mmCIF file of C-alpha atoms in Angstrom:
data_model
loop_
_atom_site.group_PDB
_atom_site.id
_atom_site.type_symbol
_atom_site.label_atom_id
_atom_site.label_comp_id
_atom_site.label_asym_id
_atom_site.label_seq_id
_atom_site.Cartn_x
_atom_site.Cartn_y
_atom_site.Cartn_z
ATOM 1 C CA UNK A 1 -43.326 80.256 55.181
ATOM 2 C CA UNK A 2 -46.112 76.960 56.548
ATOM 3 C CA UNK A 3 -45.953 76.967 60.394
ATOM 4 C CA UNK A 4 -44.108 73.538 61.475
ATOM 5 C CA UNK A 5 -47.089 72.598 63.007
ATOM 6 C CA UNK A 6 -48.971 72.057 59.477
ATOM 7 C CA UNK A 7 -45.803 69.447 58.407
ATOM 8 C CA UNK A 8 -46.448 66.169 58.402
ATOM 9 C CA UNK A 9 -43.240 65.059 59.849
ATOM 10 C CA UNK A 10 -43.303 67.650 62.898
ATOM 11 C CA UNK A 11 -46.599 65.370 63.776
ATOM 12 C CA UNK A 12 -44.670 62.316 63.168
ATOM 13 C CA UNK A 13 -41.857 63.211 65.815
ATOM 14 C CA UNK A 14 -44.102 64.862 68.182
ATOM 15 C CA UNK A 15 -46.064 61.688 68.249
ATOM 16 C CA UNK A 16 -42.979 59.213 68.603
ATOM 17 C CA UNK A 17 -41.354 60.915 70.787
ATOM 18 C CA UNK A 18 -44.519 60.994 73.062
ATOM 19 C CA UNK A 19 -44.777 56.984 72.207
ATOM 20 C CA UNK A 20 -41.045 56.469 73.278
ATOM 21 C CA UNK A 21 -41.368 57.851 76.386
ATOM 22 C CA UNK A 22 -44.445 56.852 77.216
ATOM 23 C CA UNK A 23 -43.678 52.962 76.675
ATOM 24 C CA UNK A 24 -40.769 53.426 78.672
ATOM 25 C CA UNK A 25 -42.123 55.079 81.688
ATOM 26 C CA UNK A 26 -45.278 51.886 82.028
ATOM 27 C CA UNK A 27 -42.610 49.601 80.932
ATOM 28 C CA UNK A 28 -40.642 50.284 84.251
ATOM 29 C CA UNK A 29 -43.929 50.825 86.311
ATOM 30 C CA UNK A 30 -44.840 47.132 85.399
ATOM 31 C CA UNK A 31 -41.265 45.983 85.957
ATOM 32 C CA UNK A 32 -41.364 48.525 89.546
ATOM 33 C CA UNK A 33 -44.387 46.843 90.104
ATOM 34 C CA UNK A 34 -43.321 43.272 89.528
ATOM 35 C CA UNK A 35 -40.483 43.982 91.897
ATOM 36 C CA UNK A 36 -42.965 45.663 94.564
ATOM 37 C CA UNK A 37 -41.848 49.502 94.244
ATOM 38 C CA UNK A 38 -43.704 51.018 91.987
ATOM 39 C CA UNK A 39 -43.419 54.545 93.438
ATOM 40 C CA UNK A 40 -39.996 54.464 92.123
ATOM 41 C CA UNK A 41 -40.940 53.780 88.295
ATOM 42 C CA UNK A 42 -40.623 57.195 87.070
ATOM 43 C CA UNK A 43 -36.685 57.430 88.235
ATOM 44 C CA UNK A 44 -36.088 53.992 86.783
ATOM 45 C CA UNK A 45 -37.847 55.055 83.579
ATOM 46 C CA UNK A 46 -36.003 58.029 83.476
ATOM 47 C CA UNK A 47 -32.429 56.458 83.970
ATOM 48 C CA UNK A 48 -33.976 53.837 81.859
ATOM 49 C CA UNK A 49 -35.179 56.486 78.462
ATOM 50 C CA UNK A 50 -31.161 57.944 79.546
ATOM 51 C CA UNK A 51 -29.167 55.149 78.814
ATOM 52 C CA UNK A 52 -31.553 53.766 75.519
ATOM 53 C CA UNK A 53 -31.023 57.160 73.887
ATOM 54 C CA UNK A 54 -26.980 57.208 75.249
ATOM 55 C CA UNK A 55 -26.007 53.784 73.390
ATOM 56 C CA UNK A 56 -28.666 54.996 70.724
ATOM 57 C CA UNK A 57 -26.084 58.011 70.174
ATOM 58 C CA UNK A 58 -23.022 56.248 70.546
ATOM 59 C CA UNK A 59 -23.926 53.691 68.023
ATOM 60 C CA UNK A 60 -25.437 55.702 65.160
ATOM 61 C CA UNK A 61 -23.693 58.811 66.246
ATOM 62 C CA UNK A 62 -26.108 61.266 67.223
ATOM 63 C CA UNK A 63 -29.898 61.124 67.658
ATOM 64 C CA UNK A 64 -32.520 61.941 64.765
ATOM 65 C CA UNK A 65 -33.252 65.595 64.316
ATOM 66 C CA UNK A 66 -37.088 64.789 64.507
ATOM 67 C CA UNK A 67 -36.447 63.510 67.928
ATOM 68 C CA UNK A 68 -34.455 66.349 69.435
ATOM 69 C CA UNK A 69 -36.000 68.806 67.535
ATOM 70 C CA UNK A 70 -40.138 67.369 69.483
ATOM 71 C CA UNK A 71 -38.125 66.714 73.135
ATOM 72 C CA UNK A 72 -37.005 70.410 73.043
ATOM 73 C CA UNK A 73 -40.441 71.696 71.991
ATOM 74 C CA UNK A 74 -42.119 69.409 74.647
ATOM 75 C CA UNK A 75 -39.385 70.420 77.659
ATOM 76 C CA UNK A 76 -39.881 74.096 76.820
ATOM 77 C CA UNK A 77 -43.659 73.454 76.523
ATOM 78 C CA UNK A 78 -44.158 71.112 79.789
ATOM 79 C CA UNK A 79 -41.744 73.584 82.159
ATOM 80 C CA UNK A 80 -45.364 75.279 83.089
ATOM 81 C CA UNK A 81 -46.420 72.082 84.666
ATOM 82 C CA UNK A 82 -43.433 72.812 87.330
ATOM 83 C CA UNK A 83 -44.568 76.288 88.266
ATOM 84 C CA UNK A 84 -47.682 75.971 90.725
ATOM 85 C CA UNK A 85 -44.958 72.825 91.975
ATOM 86 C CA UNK A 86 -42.130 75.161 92.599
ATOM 87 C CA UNK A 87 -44.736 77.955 94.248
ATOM 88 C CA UNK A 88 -46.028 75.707 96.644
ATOM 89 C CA UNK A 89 -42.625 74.635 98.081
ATOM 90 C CA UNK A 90 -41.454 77.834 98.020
ATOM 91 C CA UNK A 91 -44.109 78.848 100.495
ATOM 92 C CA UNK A 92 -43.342 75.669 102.581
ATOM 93 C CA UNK A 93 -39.911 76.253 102.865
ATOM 94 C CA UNK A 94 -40.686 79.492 105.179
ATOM 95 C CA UNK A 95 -42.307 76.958 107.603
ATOM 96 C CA UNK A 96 -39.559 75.338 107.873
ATOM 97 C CA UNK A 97 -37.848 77.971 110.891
ATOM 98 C CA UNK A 98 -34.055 77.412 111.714
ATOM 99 C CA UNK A 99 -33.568 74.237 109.368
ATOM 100 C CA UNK A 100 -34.607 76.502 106.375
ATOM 101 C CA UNK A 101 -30.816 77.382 105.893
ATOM 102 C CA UNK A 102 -29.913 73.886 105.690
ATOM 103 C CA UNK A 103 -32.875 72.649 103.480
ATOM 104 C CA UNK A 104 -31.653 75.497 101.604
ATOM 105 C CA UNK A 105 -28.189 74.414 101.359
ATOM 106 C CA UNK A 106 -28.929 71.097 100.800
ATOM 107 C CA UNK A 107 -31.069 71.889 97.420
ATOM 108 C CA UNK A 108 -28.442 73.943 96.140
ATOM 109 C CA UNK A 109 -25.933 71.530 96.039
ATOM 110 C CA UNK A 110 -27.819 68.608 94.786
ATOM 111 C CA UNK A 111 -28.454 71.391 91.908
ATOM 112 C CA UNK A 112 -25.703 72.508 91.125
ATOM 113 C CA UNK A 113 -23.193 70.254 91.566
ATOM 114 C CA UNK A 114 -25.046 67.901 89.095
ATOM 115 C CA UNK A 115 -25.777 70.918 86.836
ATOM 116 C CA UNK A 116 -21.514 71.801 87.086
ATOM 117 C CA UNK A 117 -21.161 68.137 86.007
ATOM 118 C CA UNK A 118 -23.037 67.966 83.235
ATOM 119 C CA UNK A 119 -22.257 71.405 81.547
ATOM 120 C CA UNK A 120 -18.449 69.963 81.773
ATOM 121 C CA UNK A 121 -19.522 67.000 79.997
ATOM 122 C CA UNK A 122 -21.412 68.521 77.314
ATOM 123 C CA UNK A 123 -18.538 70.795 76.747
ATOM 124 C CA UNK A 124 -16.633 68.275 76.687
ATOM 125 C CA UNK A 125 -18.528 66.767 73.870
ATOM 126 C CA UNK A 126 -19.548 69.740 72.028
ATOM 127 C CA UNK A 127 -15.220 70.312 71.699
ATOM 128 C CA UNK A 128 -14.780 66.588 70.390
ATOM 129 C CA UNK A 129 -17.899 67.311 68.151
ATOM 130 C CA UNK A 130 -16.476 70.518 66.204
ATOM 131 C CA UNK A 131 -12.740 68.856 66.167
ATOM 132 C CA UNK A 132 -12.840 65.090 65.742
#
């Protein structure tokens, strides 16, 4: 069996889905920019790319295979870029003395709470999915 890589359409969704979201992350920097806060482009880019590929679903029903199939290759690919991140504020955390426990307590619920939230709504939608 060919490797994936050698297909010609593996190319063509690794390359559109690196198009996609990089149009939409300068398109909000220039908008951010316009409106004088362009440190917060890549959060308005990112709701942005959210909703785009949300009404994308709920209009054609789903997303294209290509494009799910490149996103999860790229998110599995680009979760090294986190790790020297996630190091370094691990060590600074320590610094941190008696507020460590709250810091601490603090990042764990703005994880996991979100995280809770979203596995119930993509079990949600994986039920309605396999029973319509």
């Amino acid at each position: 069996m060919k490797p994936a890589y050698h297909s010609p359409s593996f190319w063509f969704g690794m390359l559109a889905t690196v198009i996609i979201v990089v149009t939409v992350r300068e398109t909000a920097l220039y908008v951010c920019t316009l409106l004088k806060m362009p440190t917060a482009a890549n959060i308005v880019g990112l709701v942005t790319l959210f909703l785009i590929l949300m009404m994308y679903r709920f209009v054609k029903g789903g997303l294209p295979s290509w494009l799910s199939y490149s996103a999860s290759l790229l998110l599995v690919d680009s979760g090294f870029a986190f790790l020297p991140v996630s190091a370094g504020a691990g060590i600074l955390m320590f610094g941190l003395g008696l507020e460590f426990w709250a810091v601490s307590l603090t990042i764990i619920i703005s994880v996991v709470l979100p995280l809770w939230f979203v596995a119930k709504l993509a079990q949600a939608w994986l039920v309605n999915e396999k029973n319509p």
